[in-house]
Amino acid sequence: MNITKKDIDTLNAVVTVDIKKEDYSDKVQSVLNNYRKTANIPGFRKGHVPMGMVQKQYGKAVLVEEVNKILQDSLHNFLTEEKLDVLGNPLPKNEMEIDWNTDDFSFEFDLGLSPKFDVDVKAKTITNYKIVADDKMLDNQVKTIRKQYGKLISKKEVAKEDEITGTFTSSEKNIENKATLSTEVVKGKKQLSALLGAKVGDTVTLKTKGMFGDDHDNQKYLGVEHEDAHGLDIEVSLKIEEVNKRELADMNQEFFDKLFGEGVVSSEAELKAKIKEDAEKQFEQQSDQKLLNDVVESLIDNTKFELPGAFLQRWIQMSGEKPLTEEEAKAEYERSEKGLRYQLIEGKIRNENKIQVTFDELKAHSREMIKGQMAQFGQMNPSDEELDNIASRILSNEEEVKRISEQLNTNKLLQFFKENAKLKTKEITYEKFIKEAYE
């Protein structure tokens, strides 16, 4: 048997596997001998079927199967030993031309080779947002919390900052949705004016255009679908069923203890500091995700290399459950090309910088995750034995291991970018972050 590789260009090659009779004849004969021992053919005792008859009935199928086994093993070993970095899988080139009635066979496979390229994570300056909770946000949050823990006082007539419970209806959009909303979410002046002074039992007609500051509130309060919520411009009726005023909770120690536990917070200033700390921890997750997305986009835009596009389109066309047309394969390649480029870039970054997750890291992360979950149920000091036993069960689940590995890999990659990419830190409020980062 002989295997050779011929480079077509830097991204494409052809591998030829020559298999001779001596490579497969013993294996084929062994299989046929076993068939002869077990074959049930009318007119012959089991184990006494003439070999010529076994050869005639099974010989071609056994030959094809054994040669293909040798072919696949040899090709796999060759790619591994030669350390060829291939994209997709080898594609048979001349399988329709193989004459199975000869003794020797020559198989050809097209290969798509991974491109050579360099990655510069400092190619472009990326904004790293530091989202801060400003005084306006803290004041609003404190007010919201005090409302949640305050008293509900029933009223007959709507005034500012009251809560209205009622049913929105509209025949135009088949709306019939019961909701509770505060007059504070109503941003349209005409709509707010129509509500103020309305009484329990009244039905108020409102225009939806500009009624809320965020069109998504049309989903929340009117019950329309997402695609209808944006730019909704109809009239709706609101039958008022209840009006309530929320009396804010007193800012005393009992209130602080309800929120954070006994003695953790003892003043409004400490309350705001705690809210600020918790909020900015959550904001960090959003800014990290934004940073990761921006670095990925920058790397794709600034890392230039060619791909074996024609080969990959043929591979896509042939590798699915059912073959695609050329047009379908081309469209699928165009959809996936960007992801493939980043997959190659990320792989190179990980390999060159030895960014990988060890089993010890998986286990340690699992233990911390378990401790956090147990703490939510009041189990603050689980034993090492308990943690190890639960972690072992988690790590025996292949899907869980994959999920945790992906999470840790992403965290490691993010940390690498924070330490090595060219970043410009920008301090910003959450409101401005949403507008600047996503709008």
Short mmCIF file of C-alpha atoms in Angstrom, two decimals:
data_model
loop_
_atom_site.label_atom_id
_atom_site.label_comp_id
_atom_site.label_asym_id
_atom_site.label_seq_id
_atom_site.Cartn_x
_atom_site.Cartn_y
_atom_site.Cartn_z
CA MET A 1 0.00 0.00 0.00
CA ASN A 2 1.24 3.49 -0.83
CA ILE A 3 -0.12 6.94 0.09
CA THR A 4 1.02 10.17 -1.58
CA LYS A 5 -0.08 13.80 -1.39
CA LYS A 6 0.04 16.25 -4.27
CA ASP A 7 -0.43 19.96 -3.50
CA ILE A 8 -2.68 21.76 -5.97
CA ASP A 9 -2.05 25.11 -4.23
CA THR A 10 -1.60 26.27 -0.64
CA LEU A 11 -5.24 25.46 0.22
CA ASN A 12 -6.00 22.36 -1.85
CA ALA A 13 -4.34 18.97 -2.24
CA VAL A 14 -5.08 15.49 -3.57
CA VAL A 15 -4.20 12.36 -1.58
CA THR A 16 -3.82 9.10 -3.52
CA VAL A 17 -4.13 5.76 -1.70
CA ASP A 18 -2.90 2.74 -3.66
CA ILE A 19 -4.08 -0.60 -2.28
CA LYS A 20 -2.70 -3.85 -3.67
CA LYS A 21 -4.06 -7.38 -3.49
CA GLU A 22 -1.62 -8.43 -0.76
CA ASP A 23 -2.98 -5.63 1.46
CA TYR A 24 -6.46 -7.11 1.66
CA SER A 25 -6.46 -10.71 0.39
CA ASP A 26 -5.82 -12.40 3.77
CA LYS A 27 -8.61 -10.40 5.46
CA VAL A 28 -11.07 -11.13 2.67
CA GLN A 29 -10.22 -14.83 2.76
CA SER A 30 -10.65 -14.94 6.55
CA VAL A 31 -14.10 -13.38 6.34
CA LEU A 32 -15.17 -15.74 3.55
CA ASN A 33 -13.94 -18.75 5.55
CA ASN A 34 -16.15 -17.64 8.46
CA TYR A 35 -19.08 -17.20 6.07
CA ARG A 36 -18.50 -20.75 4.78
CA LYS A 37 -18.69 -22.15 8.33
CA THR A 38 -21.97 -20.41 9.14
CA ALA A 39 -23.75 -20.15 5.78
CA ASN A 40 -27.12 -21.90 5.43
CA ILE A 41 -27.54 -22.82 1.76
CA PRO A 42 -30.16 -25.41 0.70
CA GLY A 43 -28.60 -28.71 -0.42
CA PHE A 44 -25.44 -28.33 1.66
CA ARG A 45 -24.64 -29.22 5.24
CA LYS A 46 -23.61 -26.29 7.44
CA GLY A 47 -19.86 -25.80 7.11
CA HIS A 48 -19.63 -27.83 3.88
CA VAL A 49 -20.66 -25.20 1.35
CA PRO A 50 -18.13 -25.10 -1.54
CA MET A 51 -15.84 -22.08 -1.30
CA GLY A 52 -16.56 -21.26 -4.94
CA MET A 53 -20.23 -20.79 -4.12
CA VAL A 54 -19.41 -18.62 -1.07
CA GLN A 55 -17.02 -16.59 -3.22
CA LYS A 56 -19.63 -16.10 -5.91
CA GLN A 57 -22.36 -15.07 -3.46
CA TYR A 58 -20.42 -12.92 -0.99
CA GLY A 59 -16.99 -12.27 -2.51
CA LYS A 60 -17.60 -8.84 -4.08
CA ALA A 61 -19.40 -7.42 -1.04
CA VAL A 62 -16.68 -8.66 1.34
CA LEU A 63 -13.95 -7.30 -0.92
CA VAL A 64 -15.53 -3.84 -1.05
CA GLU A 65 -16.08 -3.77 2.72
CA GLU A 66 -12.55 -4.87 3.65
CA VAL A 67 -10.86 -2.57 1.14
CA ASN A 68 -12.90 0.37 2.44
CA LYS A 69 -11.89 -0.45 6.02
CA ILE A 70 -8.22 -0.43 5.03
CA LEU A 71 -8.77 2.75 3.02
CA GLN A 72 -10.41 4.71 5.87
CA ASP A 73 -7.87 3.56 8.48
CA SER A 74 -4.92 4.33 6.20
CA LEU A 75 -6.24 7.75 5.26
CA HIS A 76 -6.92 8.67 8.89
CA ASN A 77 -3.45 7.52 9.99
CA PHE A 78 -1.80 9.41 7.12
CA LEU A 79 -3.52 12.70 7.98
CA THR A 80 -2.58 12.24 11.64
CA GLU A 81 1.04 11.28 11.05
CA GLU A 82 1.60 14.05 8.50
CA LYS A 83 -0.10 16.51 10.88
CA LEU A 84 -2.23 17.89 8.06
CA ASP A 85 -4.60 20.59 9.24
CA VAL A 86 -7.62 19.93 7.03
CA LEU A 87 -11.00 21.60 6.83
CA GLY A 88 -14.07 19.41 6.62
CA ASN A 89 -13.38 15.81 5.56
CA PRO A 90 -11.54 14.34 2.57
CA LEU A 91 -13.86 14.12 -0.46
CA PRO A 92 -13.65 11.07 -2.75
CA LYS A 93 -12.56 12.17 -6.20
CA ASN A 94 -12.67 9.03 -8.37
CA GLU A 95 -14.98 6.62 -6.54
CA MET A 96 -17.21 6.19 -9.59
CA GLU A 97 -14.22 5.09 -11.66
CA ILE A 98 -13.08 2.22 -9.39
CA ASP A 99 -13.13 -1.18 -11.13
CA TRP A 100 -13.80 -3.76 -8.42
CA ASN A 101 -12.99 -6.61 -10.80
CA THR A 102 -9.25 -5.84 -10.75
CA ASP A 103 -6.74 -6.79 -8.04
CA ASP A 104 -5.23 -3.38 -7.30
CA PHE A 105 -7.04 -0.13 -6.55
CA SER A 106 -6.13 3.55 -6.56
CA PHE A 107 -8.33 5.98 -4.62
CA GLU A 108 -8.06 9.76 -4.80
CA PHE A 109 -9.35 12.28 -2.26
CA ASP A 110 -9.56 16.07 -2.42
CA LEU A 111 -8.38 17.88 0.71
CA GLY A 112 -9.17 21.40 1.85
CA LEU A 113 -6.20 22.71 3.82
CA SER A 114 -6.33 25.19 6.67
CA PRO A 115 -4.75 28.54 5.70
CA LYS A 116 -1.62 29.97 7.28
CA PHE A 117 -2.12 33.36 8.91
CA ASP A 118 -1.09 35.56 11.82
CA VAL A 119 -3.42 37.02 14.45
CA ASP A 120 -2.86 40.48 15.90
CA VAL A 121 -5.21 41.11 18.82
CA LYS A 122 -3.94 44.68 19.00
CA ALA A 123 -4.86 45.52 15.40
CA LYS A 124 -7.67 47.84 16.47
CA THR A 125 -8.54 49.74 19.63
CA ILE A 126 -11.67 48.31 21.28
CA THR A 127 -13.87 50.17 23.76
CA ASN A 128 -14.14 48.39 27.10
CA TYR A 129 -17.23 49.79 28.78
CA LYS A 130 -17.29 50.25 32.55
CA ILE A 131 -20.96 50.65 33.39
CA VAL A 132 -21.68 52.60 36.55
CA ALA A 133 -24.87 53.01 38.53
CA ASP A 134 -25.43 56.79 38.69
CA ASP A 135 -27.44 58.70 41.30
CA LYS A 136 -30.53 58.79 39.10
CA MET A 137 -30.54 55.02 38.78
CA LEU A 138 -29.92 54.51 42.49
CA ASP A 139 -32.73 56.89 43.46
CA ASN A 140 -35.12 55.12 41.09
CA GLN A 141 -34.08 51.73 42.38
CA VAL A 142 -34.56 52.76 46.00
CA LYS A 143 -37.99 54.14 45.14
CA THR A 144 -38.94 50.93 43.32
CA ILE A 145 -37.86 48.79 46.27
CA ARG A 146 -39.74 50.98 48.72
CA LYS A 147 -42.85 50.59 46.54
CA GLN A 148 -42.47 46.81 46.49
CA TYR A 149 -42.31 46.68 50.28
CA GLY A 150 -44.82 49.47 50.87
CA LYS A 151 -48.55 49.38 51.54
CA LEU A 152 -51.23 49.27 48.85
CA ILE A 153 -54.03 51.79 49.43
CA SER A 154 -57.24 51.41 47.41
CA LYS A 155 -58.61 54.55 45.66
CA LYS A 156 -61.60 55.52 43.54
CA GLU A 157 -59.90 58.01 41.20
CA VAL A 158 -56.60 57.98 39.28
CA ALA A 159 -53.85 60.42 40.29
CA LYS A 160 -50.15 60.66 39.47
CA GLU A 161 -48.01 57.65 40.48
CA ASP A 162 -51.09 55.49 41.05
CA GLU A 163 -51.39 51.92 39.82
CA ILE A 164 -54.27 51.04 37.51
CA THR A 165 -55.58 47.52 37.05
CA GLY A 166 -57.87 47.07 34.10
CA THR A 167 -58.54 45.33 30.80
CA PHE A 168 -57.28 46.66 27.46
CA THR A 169 -59.47 45.81 24.45
CA SER A 170 -59.32 46.44 20.71
CA SER A 171 -61.24 44.69 17.95
CA GLU A 172 -58.67 45.84 15.37
CA LYS A 173 -55.90 43.72 16.89
CA ASN A 174 -58.10 41.28 18.83
CA ILE A 175 -56.78 42.66 22.11
CA GLU A 176 -58.32 41.64 25.42
CA ASN A 177 -55.62 41.78 28.06
CA LYS A 178 -55.83 42.43 31.78
CA ALA A 179 -52.82 44.34 33.13
CA THR A 180 -51.60 46.47 36.01
CA LEU A 181 -49.59 49.55 35.15
CA SER A 182 -48.38 52.65 36.91
CA THR A 183 -49.21 56.04 35.48
CA GLU A 184 -45.44 56.60 35.53
CA VAL A 185 -44.94 54.28 32.54
CA VAL A 186 -47.40 56.32 30.46
CA LYS A 187 -45.21 58.83 28.60
CA GLY A 188 -47.76 60.26 26.15
CA LYS A 189 -49.15 63.55 27.50
CA LYS A 190 -52.61 63.10 25.97
CA GLN A 191 -52.90 59.53 27.21
CA LEU A 192 -51.78 60.50 30.73
CA SER A 193 -54.25 63.40 30.77
CA ALA A 194 -57.06 61.01 29.79
CA LEU A 195 -56.20 58.68 32.66
CA LEU A 196 -55.75 61.24 35.43
CA GLY A 197 -59.07 61.82 37.12
CA ALA A 198 -60.68 58.69 35.65
CA LYS A 199 -62.64 56.60 38.14
CA VAL A 200 -63.04 52.90 38.86
CA GLY A 201 -65.59 51.55 36.37
CA ASP A 202 -64.75 54.14 33.68
CA THR A 203 -63.63 53.10 30.19
CA VAL A 204 -60.91 55.34 28.72
CA THR A 205 -59.97 55.42 25.01
CA LEU A 206 -56.23 55.75 24.38
CA LYS A 207 -54.02 55.97 21.30
CA THR A 208 -51.10 53.52 21.44
CA LYS A 209 -48.71 55.64 19.39
CA GLY A 210 -46.27 57.24 21.83
CA MET A 211 -48.17 55.97 24.87
CA PHE A 212 -45.12 54.18 26.30
CA GLY A 213 -41.48 55.14 26.24
CA ASP A 214 -40.56 51.68 24.96
CA ASP A 215 -42.62 49.94 22.26
CA HIS A 216 -41.95 46.62 24.00
CA ASP A 217 -44.36 47.80 26.70
CA ASN A 218 -47.11 47.23 24.12
CA GLN A 219 -46.35 43.53 24.51
CA LYS A 220 -46.26 43.73 28.29
CA TYR A 221 -49.46 45.68 28.88
CA LEU A 222 -51.56 45.15 25.72
CA GLY A 223 -50.59 41.54 25.11
CA VAL A 224 -49.75 41.98 21.41
CA GLU A 225 -47.10 39.93 19.60
CA HIS A 226 -43.54 41.25 19.30
CA GLU A 227 -43.90 42.02 15.58
CA ASP A 228 -47.02 44.14 16.31
CA ALA A 229 -45.51 45.97 19.29
CA HIS A 230 -43.10 48.13 17.28
CA GLY A 231 -44.78 51.25 15.95
CA LEU A 232 -48.24 50.13 17.06
CA ASP A 233 -50.70 52.88 16.10
CA ILE A 234 -54.28 52.00 17.03
CA GLU A 235 -56.94 52.99 19.56
CA VAL A 236 -57.48 50.80 22.60
CA SER A 237 -60.05 50.94 25.38
CA LEU A 238 -59.05 50.51 29.02
CA LYS A 239 -61.79 49.57 31.47
CA ILE A 240 -60.53 50.58 34.89
CA GLU A 241 -61.22 47.92 37.51
CA GLU A 242 -58.95 49.00 40.38
CA VAL A 243 -56.93 52.06 41.37
CA ASN A 244 -54.28 51.76 44.05
CA LYS A 245 -51.65 54.02 45.55
CA ARG A 246 -48.49 52.51 46.89
CA GLU A 247 -47.36 54.05 50.14
CA LEU A 248 -43.56 53.85 50.24
CA ALA A 249 -42.00 51.67 52.92
CA ASP A 250 -40.26 53.56 55.72
CA MET A 251 -36.47 53.66 55.47
CA ASN A 252 -35.84 52.01 58.84
CA GLN A 253 -33.81 49.08 60.14
CA GLU A 254 -36.68 46.66 59.72
CA PHE A 255 -36.83 47.57 56.02
CA PHE A 256 -33.03 47.20 55.60
CA ASP A 257 -33.04 43.82 57.36
CA LYS A 258 -35.81 42.52 55.09
CA LEU A 259 -33.71 43.35 52.07
CA PHE A 260 -30.24 42.12 53.03
CA GLY A 261 -30.45 40.29 56.33
CA GLU A 262 -30.02 41.50 59.88
CA GLY A 263 -27.45 44.25 60.37
CA VAL A 264 -25.95 44.14 56.86
CA VAL A 265 -27.24 47.63 56.00
CA SER A 266 -28.17 50.34 58.51
CA SER A 267 -28.62 53.58 56.55
CA GLU A 268 -29.84 54.95 53.21
CA ALA A 269 -26.25 55.62 52.17
CA GLU A 270 -25.29 52.01 52.89
CA LEU A 271 -28.42 50.83 51.06
CA LYS A 272 -27.42 52.77 47.94
CA ALA A 273 -23.85 51.55 48.19
CA LYS A 274 -25.08 47.95 48.33
CA ILE A 275 -27.45 48.46 45.41
CA LYS A 276 -24.64 50.12 43.44
CA GLU A 277 -22.27 47.21 44.15
CA ASP A 278 -24.82 44.57 43.13
CA ALA A 279 -25.94 46.46 40.03
CA GLU A 280 -22.41 47.05 38.76
CA LYS A 281 -21.59 43.34 39.16
CA GLN A 282 -24.51 42.56 36.87
CA PHE A 283 -23.50 45.33 34.46
CA GLU A 284 -20.04 43.78 34.23
CA GLN A 285 -21.51 40.69 32.59
CA GLN A 286 -23.13 42.84 29.91
CA SER A 287 -20.01 44.91 29.28
CA ASP A 288 -17.93 41.71 29.11
CA GLN A 289 -20.26 40.24 26.51
CA LYS A 290 -20.10 43.46 24.50
CA LEU A 291 -16.30 43.46 24.72
CA LEU A 292 -16.12 39.84 23.58
CA ASN A 293 -18.45 40.52 20.64
CA ASP A 294 -16.45 43.59 19.58
CA VAL A 295 -13.08 41.80 19.79
CA VAL A 296 -14.46 38.90 17.74
CA GLU A 297 -15.75 41.27 15.06
CA SER A 298 -12.43 43.12 15.01
CA LEU A 299 -10.43 39.90 14.66
CA ILE A 300 -12.61 38.71 11.78
CA ASP A 301 -12.31 42.09 10.01
CA ASN A 302 -8.56 42.47 10.54
CA THR A 303 -7.28 38.90 10.10
CA LYS A 304 -7.03 38.35 6.36
CA PHE A 305 -6.66 34.89 4.79
CA GLU A 306 -8.11 32.85 1.94
CA LEU A 307 -10.22 29.73 2.38
CA PRO A 308 -10.60 26.76 0.04
CA GLY A 309 -14.09 28.00 -0.82
CA ALA A 310 -14.85 25.69 -3.74
CA PHE A 311 -13.82 22.63 -1.71
CA LEU A 312 -15.86 23.72 1.32
CA GLN A 313 -18.95 24.31 -0.79
CA ARG A 314 -18.64 20.78 -2.22
CA TRP A 315 -18.11 19.40 1.28
CA ILE A 316 -21.22 21.22 2.55
CA GLN A 317 -23.14 19.92 -0.46
CA MET A 318 -22.24 16.29 0.29
CA SER A 319 -21.88 16.09 4.09
CA GLY A 320 -25.47 16.58 5.24
CA GLU A 321 -28.19 13.99 5.76
CA LYS A 322 -29.31 14.65 2.21
CA PRO A 323 -27.27 16.22 -0.62
CA LEU A 324 -27.78 19.92 -1.35
CA THR A 325 -27.90 21.60 -4.73
CA GLU A 326 -24.93 23.74 -5.73
CA GLU A 327 -27.00 26.86 -5.08
CA GLU A 328 -28.05 25.65 -1.61
CA ALA A 329 -24.48 24.71 -0.71
CA LYS A 330 -23.18 28.09 -1.88
CA ALA A 331 -25.79 29.92 0.20
CA GLU A 332 -24.99 27.79 3.27
CA TYR A 333 -21.26 28.45 2.82
CA GLU A 334 -21.86 32.19 2.64
CA ARG A 335 -23.91 32.03 5.85
CA SER A 336 -21.27 30.02 7.70
CA GLU A 337 -18.05 31.55 6.31
CA LYS A 338 -17.77 34.22 8.99
CA GLY A 339 -18.21 31.66 11.78
CA LEU A 340 -15.62 29.37 10.18
CA ARG A 341 -13.12 32.22 9.95
CA TYR A 342 -13.50 33.02 13.63
CA GLN A 343 -13.31 29.32 14.52
CA LEU A 344 -9.88 29.18 12.84
CA ILE A 345 -8.77 32.44 14.47
CA GLU A 346 -9.89 31.35 17.92
CA GLY A 347 -8.23 27.94 17.47
CA LYS A 348 -4.94 29.60 16.60
CA ILE A 349 -5.15 31.95 19.60
CA ARG A 350 -5.90 29.04 21.95
CA ASN A 351 -3.10 26.86 20.56
CA GLU A 352 -0.44 29.55 20.54
CA ASN A 353 -1.31 30.79 24.03
CA LYS A 354 -2.14 27.39 25.56
CA ILE A 355 -5.65 28.47 26.51
CA GLN A 356 -7.37 25.29 27.60
CA VAL A 357 -9.50 23.98 30.45
CA THR A 358 -8.12 21.27 32.71
CA PHE A 359 -10.14 18.67 34.58
CA ASP A 360 -9.11 20.25 37.90
CA GLU A 361 -10.55 23.56 36.72
CA LEU A 362 -13.78 21.85 35.69
CA LYS A 363 -14.03 20.22 39.11
CA ALA A 364 -13.24 23.45 41.00
CA HIS A 365 -15.81 25.39 38.97
CA SER A 366 -18.42 22.68 39.59
CA ARG A 367 -17.76 22.82 43.34
CA GLU A 368 -18.20 26.62 43.41
CA MET A 369 -21.37 26.36 41.35
CA ILE A 370 -22.75 23.75 43.76
CA LYS A 371 -21.84 25.85 46.80
CA GLY A 372 -23.69 28.82 45.35
CA GLN A 373 -26.80 26.75 44.66
CA MET A 374 -26.75 25.18 48.13
CA ALA A 375 -26.36 28.59 49.74
CA GLN A 376 -29.63 29.67 48.11
CA PHE A 377 -31.36 26.93 50.13
CA GLY A 378 -29.65 27.87 53.38
CA GLN A 379 -26.85 25.27 53.27
CA MET A 380 -23.94 27.61 53.88
CA ASN A 381 -21.18 25.15 54.84
CA PRO A 382 -21.38 21.91 52.83
CA SER A 383 -18.59 19.40 53.50
CA ASP A 384 -15.86 18.65 50.96
CA GLU A 385 -17.22 15.13 50.67
CA GLU A 386 -20.69 16.43 49.74
CA LEU A 387 -19.25 18.81 47.16
CA ASP A 388 -17.01 16.13 45.63
CA ASN A 389 -19.87 13.63 45.39
CA ILE A 390 -22.20 16.09 43.65
CA ALA A 391 -19.38 17.37 41.41
CA SER A 392 -18.59 13.79 40.35
CA ARG A 393 -22.21 13.25 39.34
CA ILE A 394 -22.20 16.46 37.33
CA LEU A 395 -18.92 15.62 35.60
CA SER A 396 -20.21 12.18 34.64
CA ASN A 397 -22.84 13.92 32.49
CA GLU A 398 -21.37 14.58 29.06
CA GLU A 399 -23.73 17.47 28.28
CA GLU A 400 -22.94 19.19 31.59
CA VAL A 401 -19.20 18.80 31.02
CA LYS A 402 -19.57 20.32 27.57
CA ARG A 403 -21.62 23.24 28.91
CA ILE A 404 -19.21 24.00 31.77
CA SER A 405 -16.17 23.60 29.50
CA GLU A 406 -17.60 26.10 27.02
CA GLN A 407 -18.31 28.55 29.84
CA LEU A 408 -14.79 28.27 31.25
CA ASN A 409 -13.21 28.46 27.80
CA THR A 410 -15.14 31.65 27.08
CA ASN A 411 -14.07 33.12 30.43
CA LYS A 412 -10.42 32.29 29.73
CA LEU A 413 -10.59 33.78 26.25
CA LEU A 414 -12.23 36.94 27.61
CA GLN A 415 -9.49 37.26 30.23
CA PHE A 416 -6.85 36.83 27.51
CA PHE A 417 -8.43 39.64 25.48
CA LYS A 418 -8.62 41.89 28.54
CA GLU A 419 -4.90 41.37 29.14
CA ASN A 420 -3.68 41.45 25.54
CA ALA A 421 -6.07 43.38 23.28
CA LYS A 422 -5.73 47.10 22.72
CA LEU A 423 -8.50 48.44 24.95
CA LYS A 424 -9.82 51.88 25.79
CA THR A 425 -11.86 51.96 29.00
CA LYS A 426 -14.95 54.15 28.92
CA GLU A 427 -17.01 54.85 32.03
CA ILE A 428 -20.68 55.17 31.19
CA THR A 429 -24.13 54.96 32.75
CA TYR A 430 -26.30 51.99 31.94
CA GLU A 431 -28.81 54.11 30.02
CA LYS A 432 -26.09 55.60 27.81
CA PHE A 433 -24.45 52.17 27.41
CA ILE A 434 -27.64 50.70 25.95
CA LYS A 435 -27.98 53.58 23.50
CA GLU A 436 -24.32 53.64 22.47
CA ALA A 437 -23.65 49.93 22.38
CA TYR A 438 -26.83 48.65 20.76
CA GLU A 439 -28.77 51.46 19.13
#
